[in-house]
Amino acid sequence: MQLYGSLTSPYVRRLRALAIEKDIEFDFLNLNIFAEKDRETLVKLNPTRKIPMLVDGEQVIFDSNVIYRYLAQKLDFTPLSWNQENTLTLINSANDSLVELLICQRSEFDTNDDKLFFNLQRERVNGVLSVLNDAAEQGTFSDYNYVALSLFCLLDWIIFRNLTDLTRYSALQVFHSEHKNRASSIETAPRD
Ligand SMILES: N[C@@H](CCC(=O)N[C@@H](CS)C(=O)NCC(=O)O)C(=O)O
């Protein structure tokens, strides 16, 4: 199997970290999706033009969520419960909004502007981080499973890109400190 992605994407990192935690073997192909040559590879494999994607023989799978389900079925992991699916959706929604805001910043928009699009993303990020903070306080992430490592990748990427102030979310900060020295965190740390 080959996983295509980048060294910075939190969605790609989840799968790279999962591979280390669960001893899954795949080759990792690092793409710069904004460079012409790698973009050709991206578009050919994945018309959504987003990373990650997994290639397993003739089968290509798009989207980290679907790739996880594909691996879980192939490797016989217990499927996520509905509550775990909801928590993953929360993590994804904050992550997606932060990706959109980052792309807007790189397009030279002032994302602190009082505009509907920016306000909706910021409201979602803050609301979801607060719900995830409560969940962390209640022990939802005590088992370091796929959902927990997805949360770690989100938080570590927020810190790496300096995207939002995490000091308000003390349980999330504790969770991040507890896991930042794991082999799967160190070996997959984002770098430009
Ligand atoms: N739902 C997708 C989201 C993937 C995603 O947003 N990836 C970002 C990198 S972190 C990307 O490829 N963005 C390119 C773009 O938006 O044009 C997944 O879970 O794989």
Coordinates of N, CA, C and O and ligand atoms in Angstrom, one line a residue:
M1 N 0.8 -1.2 0.0 CA 0.0 0.0 0.0 C 0.9 1.2 0.0 O 2.0 1.2 0.6
Q2 N 0.4 2.3 -0.6 CA 1.1 3.6 -0.6 C 0.1 4.7 -0.1 O -1.0 4.7 -0.6
L3 N 0.6 5.4 0.8 CA -0.2 6.6 1.3 C 0.4 7.8 0.7 O 1.6 8.1 0.8
Y4 N -0.4 8.6 0.0 CA 0.1 9.9 -0.5 C -0.4 11.0 0.4 O -1.5 11.1 0.8
G5 N 0.6 12.0 0.6 CA 0.2 13.1 1.5 C 1.3 14.1 1.6 O 2.1 14.2 0.7
S6 N 1.3 14.8 2.7 CA 2.4 15.8 2.9 C 2.8 15.6 4.4 O 2.2 14.9 5.2
L7 N 3.9 16.3 4.7 CA 4.5 16.2 6.0 C 3.8 17.2 7.0 O 4.1 17.2 8.2
T8 N 2.9 18.0 6.5 CA 2.2 19.0 7.4 C 0.7 18.7 7.6 O 0.2 19.1 8.6
S9 N 0.1 18.0 6.7 CA -1.4 17.8 6.8 C -1.7 17.0 8.0 O -1.3 15.9 8.2
P10 N -2.6 17.6 8.8 CA -3.1 16.8 10.0 C -3.9 15.6 9.6 O -3.9 14.6 10.4
Y11 N -4.5 15.6 8.5 CA -5.3 14.5 8.0 C -4.4 13.3 7.6 O -4.7 12.1 7.9
V12 N -3.3 13.7 7.0 CA -2.4 12.6 6.5 C -1.7 12.1 7.8 O -1.4 10.9 7.9
R13 N -1.3 13.0 8.7 CA -0.6 12.6 9.9 C -1.3 11.5 10.7 O -0.7 10.6 11.3
R14 N -2.6 11.7 10.8 CA -3.4 10.7 11.5 C -3.1 9.3 11.1 O -3.0 8.4 11.9
L15 N -3.0 9.1 9.8 CA -2.8 7.8 9.2 C -1.4 7.3 9.3 O -1.1 6.2 9.6
R16 N -0.4 8.3 9.3 CA 1.0 7.9 9.5 C 1.2 7.5 10.9 O 1.9 6.6 11.3
A17 N 0.5 8.3 11.9 CA 0.6 7.9 13.3 C -0.1 6.6 13.6 O 0.5 5.8 14.3
L18 N -1.2 6.4 13.0 CA -1.9 5.1 13.1 C -1.0 3.9 12.7 O -1.0 2.9 13.4
A19 N -0.3 4.1 11.6 CA 0.5 3.1 11.1 C 1.6 2.7 12.1 O 1.9 1.5 12.3
I20 N 2.1 3.7 12.8 CA 3.2 3.5 13.8 C 2.5 2.8 15.0 O 3.1 1.8 15.5
E21 N 1.4 3.3 15.5 CA 0.7 2.7 16.6 C 0.3 1.3 16.4 O 0.4 0.5 17.3
K22 N -0.1 1.0 15.2 CA -0.7 -0.3 14.9 C 0.2 -1.2 14.0 O -0.3 -2.3 13.6
D23 N 1.4 -0.8 13.8 CA 2.3 -1.6 13.0 C 1.7 -1.9 11.6 O 1.8 -3.1 11.1
I24 N 1.2 -0.9 10.9 CA 0.7 -1.1 9.6 C 1.7 -0.7 8.6 O 2.4 0.4 8.8
E25 N 1.9 -1.5 7.5 CA 3.0 -1.2 6.6 C 2.4 -0.5 5.4 O 1.6 -1.1 4.7
F26 N 2.9 0.7 5.1 CA 2.7 1.3 3.8 C 3.8 2.2 3.4 O 4.5 2.7 4.3
D27 N 4.0 2.5 2.1 CA 5.0 3.5 1.8 C 4.4 4.8 1.8 O 3.2 5.0 1.4
F28 N 5.1 5.8 2.3 CA 4.6 7.2 2.4 C 5.2 8.0 1.2 O 6.4 8.1 1.1
L29 N 4.3 8.6 0.4 CA 4.8 9.4 -0.7 C 4.5 10.9 -0.4 O 3.3 11.2 -0.3
N30 N 5.5 11.7 -0.2 CA 5.3 13.1 0.2 C 5.1 14.0 -1.0 O 6.0 14.0 -1.9
L31 N 3.9 14.6 -1.1 CA 3.6 15.5 -2.3 C 3.6 16.9 -1.8 O 3.1 17.3 -0.8
N32 N 4.1 17.8 -2.7 CA 3.8 19.2 -2.6 C 2.7 19.5 -3.5 O 2.9 19.7 -4.7
I33 N 1.4 19.6 -3.0 CA 0.3 19.6 -3.9 C 0.1 21.0 -4.6 O -0.7 21.1 -5.5
F34 N 1.0 21.9 -4.2 CA 0.9 23.2 -5.0 C 2.0 23.3 -6.0 O 2.1 24.3 -6.8
A35 N 2.8 22.3 -6.1 CA 3.9 22.3 -7.2 C 3.4 21.5 -8.4 O 2.7 20.5 -8.2
E36 N 3.7 22.0 -9.6 CA 3.1 21.5 -10.8 C 3.1 20.0 -10.9 O 2.1 19.3 -11.2
K37 N 4.3 19.4 -10.8 CA 4.5 18.0 -11.0 C 3.7 17.1 -10.0 O 3.0 16.2 -10.5
D38 N 3.8 17.5 -8.7 CA 3.1 16.7 -7.7 C 1.6 16.9 -7.9 O 0.8 16.0 -7.6
R39 N 1.2 18.1 -8.3 CA -0.3 18.3 -8.5 C -0.8 17.4 -9.6 O -2.0 17.0 -9.5
E40 N 0.0 17.2 -10.6 CA -0.5 16.2 -11.7 C -0.7 14.9 -11.1 O -1.7 14.2 -11.4
T41 N 0.2 14.4 -10.2 CA 0.0 13.1 -9.5 C -1.3 13.1 -8.7 O -2.1 12.2 -8.7
L42 N -1.4 14.2 -7.9 CA -2.6 14.4 -7.1 C -3.9 14.3 -7.9 O -4.8 13.5 -7.6
V43 N -4.0 15.1 -8.9 CA -5.2 15.1 -9.7 C -5.5 13.8 -10.4 O -6.7 13.4 -10.5
K44 N -4.4 13.2 -10.9 CA -4.6 11.9 -11.5 C -5.2 10.8 -10.6 O -6.1 10.1 -10.9
L45 N -4.7 10.8 -9.4 CA -5.2 9.8 -8.4 C -6.5 10.2 -7.7 O -7.3 9.4 -7.4
N46 N -6.6 11.5 -7.5 CA -7.7 12.0 -6.6 C -8.3 13.3 -7.1 O -7.8 14.4 -6.8
P47 N -9.4 13.2 -7.9 CA -10.0 14.4 -8.4 C -10.5 15.4 -7.4 O -10.8 16.5 -7.8
T48 N -10.6 15.0 -6.1 CA -11.1 16.0 -5.1 C -9.9 17.0 -4.9 O -10.1 18.0 -4.3
R49 N -8.7 16.6 -5.3 CA -7.5 17.5 -5.2 C -7.2 17.8 -3.7 O -6.8 18.8 -3.3
K50 N -7.4 16.7 -2.9 CA -7.1 16.9 -1.4 C -6.3 15.6 -1.0 O -6.5 14.6 -1.6
I51 N -5.4 15.8 0.0 CA -4.7 14.7 0.5 C -5.3 14.4 1.9 O -5.8 15.3 2.5
P52 N -5.2 13.1 2.3 CA -4.5 12.0 1.8 C -5.3 11.2 0.8 O -6.5 11.3 0.7
M53 N -4.6 10.2 0.1 CA -5.2 9.1 -0.5 C -4.4 7.9 -0.4 O -3.1 8.0 -0.2
L54 N -5.0 6.7 -0.4 CA -4.3 5.5 -0.2 C -4.5 4.7 -1.5 O -5.5 4.6 -2.1
V55 N -3.3 4.1 -1.9 CA -3.4 3.2 -3.1 C -3.1 1.8 -2.6 O -2.1 1.5 -1.9
D56 N -4.0 0.8 -2.9 CA -3.8 -0.6 -2.5 C -4.1 -1.4 -3.7 O -5.2 -1.7 -4.1
G57 N -3.0 -1.7 -4.4 CA -3.1 -2.4 -5.7 C -3.9 -1.5 -6.7 O -3.4 -0.4 -7.0
E58 N -5.0 -2.0 -7.2 CA -5.8 -1.3 -8.2 C -6.8 -0.3 -7.5 O -7.4 0.5 -8.1
Q59 N -6.9 -0.4 -6.2 CA -7.9 0.4 -5.4 C -7.3 1.7 -4.9 O -6.3 1.6 -4.2
V60 N -7.9 2.8 -5.3 CA -7.5 4.1 -4.7 C -8.6 4.5 -3.7 O -9.8 4.4 -4.1
I61 N -8.3 4.9 -2.5 CA -9.3 5.4 -1.6 C -8.9 6.9 -1.2 O -7.8 7.2 -0.9
F62 N -10.0 7.7 -1.3 CA -9.8 9.2 -1.0 C -10.3 9.4 0.4 O -11.2 8.7 0.9
D63 N -9.8 10.4 1.1 CA -10.3 10.9 2.3 C -9.9 10.1 3.5 O -10.1 8.9 3.6
S64 N -9.3 10.8 4.5 CA -8.7 10.1 5.7 C -9.8 9.3 6.4 O -9.5 8.2 6.9
N65 N -11.0 9.7 6.4 CA -12.1 9.0 7.2 C -12.4 7.7 6.5 O -12.5 6.6 7.1
V66 N -12.4 7.7 5.2 CA -12.7 6.5 4.4 C -11.5 5.6 4.4 O -11.7 4.4 4.5
I67 N -10.3 6.2 4.3 CA -9.1 5.4 4.4 C -9.1 4.6 5.7 O -8.8 3.4 5.8
Y68 N -9.5 5.3 6.8 CA -9.5 4.6 8.1 C -10.5 3.4 8.1 O -10.1 2.3 8.5
R69 N -11.6 3.7 7.5 CA -12.6 2.6 7.5 C -12.1 1.4 6.6 O -12.3 0.3 6.9
Y70 N -11.5 1.8 5.5 CA -10.9 0.7 4.6 C -9.9 -0.1 5.4 O -9.9 -1.3 5.4
L71 N -9.0 0.6 6.1 CA -7.9 -0.2 6.9 C -8.6 -1.0 8.0 O -8.1 -2.1 8.3
A72 N -9.6 -0.4 8.7 CA -10.2 -1.1 9.8 C -10.8 -2.4 9.3 O -10.7 -3.4 9.9
Q73 N -11.5 -2.3 8.1 CA -12.1 -3.5 7.6 C -11.0 -4.5 7.2 O -11.1 -5.7 7.5
K74 N -10.0 -4.0 6.5 CA -9.0 -4.9 5.9 C -8.2 -5.6 7.1 O -7.8 -6.8 7.0
L75 N -8.0 -4.8 8.2 CA -7.1 -5.4 9.2 C -7.9 -5.8 10.5 O -7.3 -6.1 11.5
D76 N -9.2 -5.8 10.3 CA -10.1 -6.4 11.3 C -10.1 -5.6 12.7 O -10.0 -6.2 13.7
F77 N -10.1 -4.3 12.6 CA -10.2 -3.5 13.8 C -11.6 -3.4 14.2 O -12.5 -3.4 13.3
T78 N -11.9 -3.2 15.5 CA -13.3 -3.0 15.9 C -13.8 -1.7 15.3 O -13.1 -0.7 15.4
P79 N -14.9 -1.7 14.6 CA -15.4 -0.4 14.0 C -15.7 0.6 15.1 O -15.9 0.3 16.3
L80 N -15.6 1.9 14.7 CA -15.8 3.0 15.6 C -17.3 2.9 16.1 O -18.2 2.6 15.3
S81 N -17.5 3.3 17.3 CA -18.9 3.4 17.8 C -19.5 4.7 17.2 O -18.8 5.5 16.7
W82 N -20.9 4.8 17.4 CA -21.5 6.0 16.8 C -21.0 7.3 17.6 O -20.8 8.3 17.0
N83 N -20.8 7.1 18.9 CA -20.2 8.3 19.6 C -18.8 8.6 19.2 O -18.5 9.8 19.1
Q84 N -18.0 7.6 18.9 CA -16.7 7.9 18.4 C -16.7 8.5 17.0 O -16.0 9.5 16.7
E85 N -17.7 8.1 16.2 CA -17.9 8.7 14.9 C -18.2 10.2 15.0 O -17.7 11.0 14.3
N86 N -19.1 10.5 16.0 CA -19.5 11.9 16.2 C -18.3 12.7 16.7 O -18.1 13.8 16.2
T87 N -17.5 12.1 17.6 CA -16.3 12.9 18.0 C -15.4 13.1 16.9 O -14.8 14.2 16.8
L88 N -15.2 12.1 16.0 CA -14.4 12.3 14.8 C -14.9 13.4 13.9 O -14.2 14.2 13.4
T89 N -16.2 13.4 13.8 CA -16.9 14.5 13.0 C -16.6 15.9 13.6 O -16.3 16.8 12.9
L90 N -16.6 15.9 14.9 CA -16.3 17.2 15.6 C -14.9 17.6 15.3 O -14.6 18.8 14.9
I91 N -14.0 16.7 15.4 CA -12.5 17.0 15.1 C -12.4 17.4 13.7 O -11.7 18.4 13.4
N92 N -13.0 16.7 12.8 CA -13.0 17.0 11.3 C -13.5 18.4 11.0 O -13.0 19.2 10.2
S93 N -14.6 18.8 11.7 CA -15.3 20.1 11.4 C -14.4 21.2 11.8 O -14.3 22.2 11.1
A94 N -13.7 21.1 13.0 CA -12.8 22.2 13.4 C -11.6 22.2 12.5 O -11.2 23.3 12.0
N95 N -11.1 21.0 12.1 CA -10.0 20.9 11.2 C -10.3 21.5 9.9 O -9.5 22.3 9.3
D96 N -11.4 21.2 9.3 CA -11.8 21.7 8.0 C -11.9 23.3 8.0 O -11.4 24.0 7.1
S97 N -12.5 23.8 9.1 CA -12.6 25.3 9.2 C -11.3 25.9 9.3 O -11.0 27.0 8.7
L98 N -10.4 25.3 10.0 CA -9.0 25.9 10.1 C -8.3 25.8 8.8 O -7.5 26.7 8.5
V99 N -8.5 24.7 8.1 CA -7.8 24.6 6.7 C -8.4 25.8 5.8 O -7.6 26.5 5.2
E100 N -9.7 26.0 5.9 CA -10.3 27.0 5.0 C -9.7 28.4 5.4 O -9.4 29.2 4.6
L101 N -9.6 28.6 6.8 CA -9.1 29.9 7.2 C -7.6 30.1 6.8 O -7.2 31.2 6.4
L102 N -6.9 29.0 6.9 CA -5.4 29.1 6.5 C -5.3 29.4 5.0 O -4.5 30.3 4.6
I103 N -6.2 28.8 4.2 CA -6.1 29.1 2.8 C -6.5 30.5 2.5 O -5.9 31.2 1.6
C104 N -7.5 31.0 3.3 CA -7.9 32.4 3.1 C -6.7 33.4 3.5 O -6.5 34.3 2.8
Q105 N -6.0 33.0 4.6 CA -4.9 33.9 5.0 C -3.8 33.9 3.9 O -3.3 34.9 3.6
R106 N -3.6 32.7 3.3 CA -2.6 32.6 2.3 C -3.0 33.3 1.0 O -2.2 33.6 0.1
S107 N -4.3 33.5 0.9 CA -4.9 34.3 -0.2 C -5.0 35.8 0.1 O -5.6 36.6 -0.6
E108 N -4.3 36.1 1.2 CA -4.2 37.5 1.7 C -5.6 38.1 2.1 O -5.7 39.3 2.0
F109 N -6.5 37.3 2.6 CA -7.7 37.9 3.3 C -7.3 38.1 4.8 O -6.5 37.4 5.3
D110 N -8.0 39.1 5.3 CA -7.8 39.3 6.8 C -8.9 38.5 7.5 O -10.1 38.8 7.5
T111 N -8.6 37.3 8.0 CA -9.6 36.4 8.5 C -10.2 36.8 9.9 O -11.0 36.2 10.4
N112 N -9.6 37.9 10.4 CA -10.2 38.5 11.6 C -11.3 39.5 11.2 O -12.0 40.1 12.1
D113 N -11.5 39.8 9.9 CA -12.5 40.7 9.5 C -13.9 40.2 9.9 O -14.1 39.0 10.0
D114 N -14.8 41.1 10.2 CA -16.2 40.7 10.6 C -17.0 40.4 9.4 O -17.8 41.2 8.9
K115 N -16.7 39.2 8.8 CA -17.4 38.7 7.6 C -18.1 37.4 7.9 O -17.5 36.6 8.6
L116 N -19.2 37.2 7.3 CA -20.0 35.9 7.6 C -19.1 34.7 7.5 O -19.1 33.9 8.5
F117 N -18.4 34.5 6.4 CA -17.6 33.3 6.2 C -16.6 33.1 7.3 O -16.5 32.0 7.9
F118 N -15.9 34.1 7.7 CA -14.8 34.0 8.7 C -15.5 33.8 10.1 O -15.0 33.0 10.9
N119 N -16.6 34.5 10.3 CA -17.2 34.4 11.6 C -17.8 33.0 11.8 O -17.6 32.5 12.9
L120 N -18.3 32.4 10.8 CA -18.9 31.0 10.9 C -17.8 30.0 11.2 O -17.9 29.2 12.1
Q121 N -16.6 30.2 10.5 CA -15.5 29.3 10.8 C -15.0 29.4 12.2 O -14.8 28.4 12.9
R122 N -14.8 30.7 12.6 CA -14.3 30.9 14.0 C -15.2 30.4 15.0 O -14.8 29.8 16.0
E123 N -16.5 30.7 14.8 CA -17.5 30.2 15.8 C -17.5 28.7 15.9 O -17.5 28.1 17.0
R124 N -17.4 28.0 14.7 CA -17.3 26.5 14.7 C -16.1 26.0 15.5 O -16.2 25.2 16.3
V125 N -14.9 26.6 15.2 CA -13.7 26.2 15.8 C -13.8 26.3 17.3 O -13.5 25.4 18.0
N126 N -14.2 27.5 17.8 CA -14.2 27.7 19.2 C -15.3 26.9 19.9 O -15.0 26.3 20.9
G127 N -16.4 26.7 19.3 CA -17.5 25.9 19.9 C -17.1 24.4 19.9 O -17.3 23.8 21.0
V128 N -16.5 24.0 18.9 CA -16.1 22.5 18.8 C -14.9 22.3 19.8 O -14.9 21.3 20.5
L129 N -13.9 23.2 19.8 CA -12.8 23.0 20.8 C -13.3 22.9 22.2 O -12.8 22.2 23.0
S130 N -14.3 23.7 22.5 CA -14.9 23.7 23.8 C -15.6 22.4 24.2 O -15.4 21.9 25.3
V131 N -16.3 21.9 23.2 CA -17.0 20.6 23.4 C -15.9 19.5 23.5 O -16.0 18.6 24.4
L132 N -14.9 19.5 22.7 CA -13.8 18.5 22.8 C -13.0 18.7 24.2 O -12.6 17.7 24.8
N133 N -12.9 19.9 24.7 CA -12.3 20.1 26.0 C -13.1 19.4 27.1 O -12.5 18.7 27.9
D134 N -14.4 19.6 27.0 CA -15.3 18.9 28.0 C -15.1 17.4 27.9 O -15.1 16.7 28.9
A135 N -15.1 16.9 26.7 CA -15.0 15.5 26.4 C -13.6 15.0 27.0 O -13.6 13.9 27.7
A136 N -12.6 15.8 26.8 CA -11.3 15.4 27.4 C -11.3 15.3 28.9 O -10.8 14.4 29.5
E137 N -12.0 16.3 29.5 CA -12.2 16.3 31.0 C -12.9 15.1 31.4 O -12.6 14.6 32.5
Q138 N -13.8 14.6 30.6 CA -14.6 13.4 31.0 C -13.9 12.1 30.7 O -14.5 11.0 30.9
G139 N -12.7 12.2 30.2 CA -12.0 10.9 29.9 C -12.2 10.3 28.6 O -11.8 9.1 28.4
T140 N -12.9 11.0 27.7 CA -13.2 10.4 26.4 C -12.0 9.9 25.6 O -12.0 9.0 24.8
F141 N -10.8 10.6 25.9 CA -9.6 10.3 25.1 C -8.6 9.5 25.9 O -7.4 9.5 25.6
S142 N -9.1 8.8 26.9 CA -8.1 8.1 27.8 C -7.5 6.9 27.0 O -6.3 6.5 27.3
D143 N -8.2 6.3 26.1 CA -7.6 5.3 25.2 C -7.0 6.0 24.0 O -7.8 6.7 23.3
Y144 N -5.8 5.7 23.7 CA -5.2 6.4 22.5 C -5.5 5.7 21.2 O -4.7 5.1 20.6
N145 N -6.8 5.8 20.8 CA -7.2 5.1 19.6 C -7.2 6.1 18.4 O -6.7 7.2 18.5
Y146 N -7.8 5.8 17.3 CA -7.8 6.6 16.1 C -8.4 8.0 16.4 O -7.9 9.0 15.9
V147 N -9.5 8.0 17.1 CA -10.1 9.3 17.4 C -9.2 10.2 18.2 O -9.0 11.4 17.9
A148 N -8.6 9.6 19.3 CA -7.7 10.4 20.1 C -6.5 10.9 19.3 O -6.0 12.0 19.5
L149 N -5.9 10.0 18.5 CA -4.7 10.5 17.8 C -5.1 11.5 16.7 O -4.3 12.4 16.4
S150 N -6.3 11.5 16.2 CA -6.8 12.5 15.3 C -6.9 13.9 16.0 O -6.5 14.9 15.5
L151 N -7.3 13.8 17.3 CA -7.4 15.0 18.1 C -6.0 15.5 18.3 O -5.7 16.7 18.2
F152 N -5.1 14.6 18.7 CA -3.7 15.0 18.9 C -3.1 15.8 17.6 O -2.5 16.8 17.7
C153 N -3.4 15.2 16.5 CA -2.9 15.8 15.2 C -3.4 17.1 15.0 O -2.8 18.1 14.5
L154 N -4.7 17.3 15.3 CA -5.4 18.6 15.1 C -4.7 19.6 16.1 O -4.3 20.7 15.6
L155 N -4.6 19.3 17.4 CA -4.0 20.2 18.3 C -2.6 20.6 18.0 O -2.2 21.8 18.0
D156 N -1.8 19.6 17.6 CA -0.4 19.8 17.3 C -0.2 20.7 16.1 O 0.7 21.5 16.0
W157 N -1.1 20.5 15.1 CA -1.1 21.3 13.9 C -1.5 22.8 14.2 O -0.9 23.7 13.7
I158 N -2.5 22.9 15.1 CA -2.9 24.3 15.6 C -1.7 25.0 16.2 O -1.4 26.2 15.9
I159 N -0.9 24.3 17.0 CA 0.3 24.9 17.6 C 1.3 25.2 16.6 O 1.9 26.3 16.5
F160 N 1.6 24.2 15.7 CA 2.6 24.3 14.6 C 2.3 25.6 13.7 O 3.2 26.3 13.4
R161 N 1.1 25.8 13.4 CA 0.7 26.9 12.5 C 0.2 28.1 13.2 O -0.2 29.1 12.6
N162 N 0.2 28.0 14.6 CA -0.2 29.1 15.4 C -1.6 29.7 15.0 O -1.8 30.8 14.7
L163 N -2.6 28.8 15.0 CA -3.9 29.1 14.3 C -4.9 29.6 15.3 O -5.8 30.4 14.9
T164 N -4.9 29.2 16.5 CA -5.8 29.7 17.5 C -5.2 29.5 18.9 O -4.4 28.6 19.1
D165 N -5.8 30.3 19.8 CA -5.2 30.3 21.2 C -5.8 29.1 22.0 O -7.0 29.0 22.1
L166 N -5.0 28.2 22.4 CA -5.5 27.0 23.1 C -5.5 27.1 24.6 O -5.9 26.2 25.3
T167 N -5.0 28.3 25.1 CA -4.9 28.4 26.6 C -6.2 28.3 27.3 O -6.3 27.9 28.5
R168 N -7.3 28.6 26.6 CA -8.7 28.4 27.2 C -9.1 27.0 27.4 O -10.0 26.7 28.1
Y169 N -8.4 26.1 26.7 CA -8.8 24.7 26.7 C -7.8 23.8 27.5 O -7.0 23.2 26.9
S170 N -8.0 23.9 28.8 CA -6.9 23.3 29.7 C -6.8 21.8 29.5 O -5.7 21.2 29.5
A171 N -8.0 21.2 29.4 CA -8.0 19.7 29.3 C -7.3 19.3 28.0 O -6.6 18.2 27.9
L172 N -7.5 20.1 26.9 CA -6.9 19.7 25.7 C -5.4 19.9 25.7 O -4.6 19.2 25.1
Q173 N -5.0 21.0 26.5 CA -3.5 21.2 26.6 C -2.9 20.0 27.4 O -1.8 19.6 27.0
V174 N -3.6 19.6 28.4 CA -3.1 18.4 29.2 C -3.0 17.2 28.3 O -1.9 16.5 28.3
F175 N -4.0 17.0 27.5 CA -4.0 15.8 26.6 C -2.9 15.9 25.6 O -2.2 14.9 25.4
H176 N -2.6 17.1 25.1 CA -1.6 17.3 24.1 C -0.2 17.0 24.8 O 0.6 16.3 24.2
S177 N 0.0 17.5 26.0 CA 1.3 17.3 26.7 C 1.5 15.8 26.9 O 2.6 15.3 26.9
E178 N 0.4 15.1 27.3 CA 0.5 13.7 27.6 C 1.0 12.9 26.4 O 1.6 11.8 26.6
H179 N 0.7 13.3 25.2 CA 1.0 12.5 24.0 C 2.1 13.0 23.1 O 2.4 12.3 22.1
K180 N 2.6 14.2 23.4 CA 3.6 14.8 22.4 C 4.9 14.0 22.4 O 5.6 14.2 21.4
N181 N 5.2 13.2 23.4 CA 6.5 12.5 23.3 C 6.3 11.0 22.9 O 7.3 10.2 23.0
R182 N 5.2 10.6 22.4 CA 5.0 9.3 21.9 C 5.8 9.1 20.6 O 6.0 10.1 19.9
A183 N 6.3 7.9 20.3 CA 7.0 7.7 19.1 C 6.2 8.2 17.9 O 6.7 8.8 16.9
S184 N 4.9 7.8 17.9 CA 4.1 8.2 16.7 C 3.9 9.7 16.5 O 3.6 10.2 15.4
S185 N 4.1 10.4 17.6 CA 4.0 11.9 17.5 C 5.3 12.5 17.0 O 5.3 13.3 16.1
I186 N 6.4 12.0 17.6 CA 7.7 12.5 17.3 C 8.0 12.2 15.8 O 8.5 13.1 15.1
E187 N 7.8 10.9 15.4 CA 8.2 10.5 14.1 C 7.4 11.2 13.0 O 7.8 11.1 11.8
T188 N 6.2 11.7 13.3 CA 5.3 12.3 12.3 C 5.2 13.8 12.4 O 4.3 14.4 11.8
A189 N 6.0 14.4 13.3 CA 5.9 15.8 13.6 C 5.9 16.6 12.3 O 6.7 16.4 11.4
P190 N 5.0 17.6 12.2 CA 4.9 18.4 10.9 C 6.1 19.2 10.7 O 6.7 19.8 11.6
R191 N 6.6 19.3 9.5 CA 7.7 20.2 9.1 C 7.5 20.7 7.7 O 7.0 19.9 6.8
D192 N 7.8 21.9 7.5 CA 7.7 22.5 6.1 C 8.8 22.1 5.2 O 9.9 21.8 5.7
Ligands
LIG1 N1 -12.0 15.3 4.4 C1 -10.7 15.2 3.9 C2 -10.0 16.6 4.1 C3 -8.5 16.6 3.6 C4 -8.0 18.0 3.5 O1 -8.6 19.0 3.7 N2 -6.7 18.0 3.2 C5 -6.0 19.3 2.9 C6 -4.6 19.3 3.5 S1 -4.6 19.3 5.3 C7 -5.9 19.5 1.4 O2 -5.6 18.7 0.7 N3 -6.2 20.8 1.0 C8 -6.1 21.2 -0.3 C9 -7.2 22.1 -0.8 O3 -8.1 22.4 0.0 O4 -7.1 22.6 -1.9 C10 -9.9 14.1 4.6 O5 -10.3 13.7 5.7 O6 -9.0 13.5 4.0

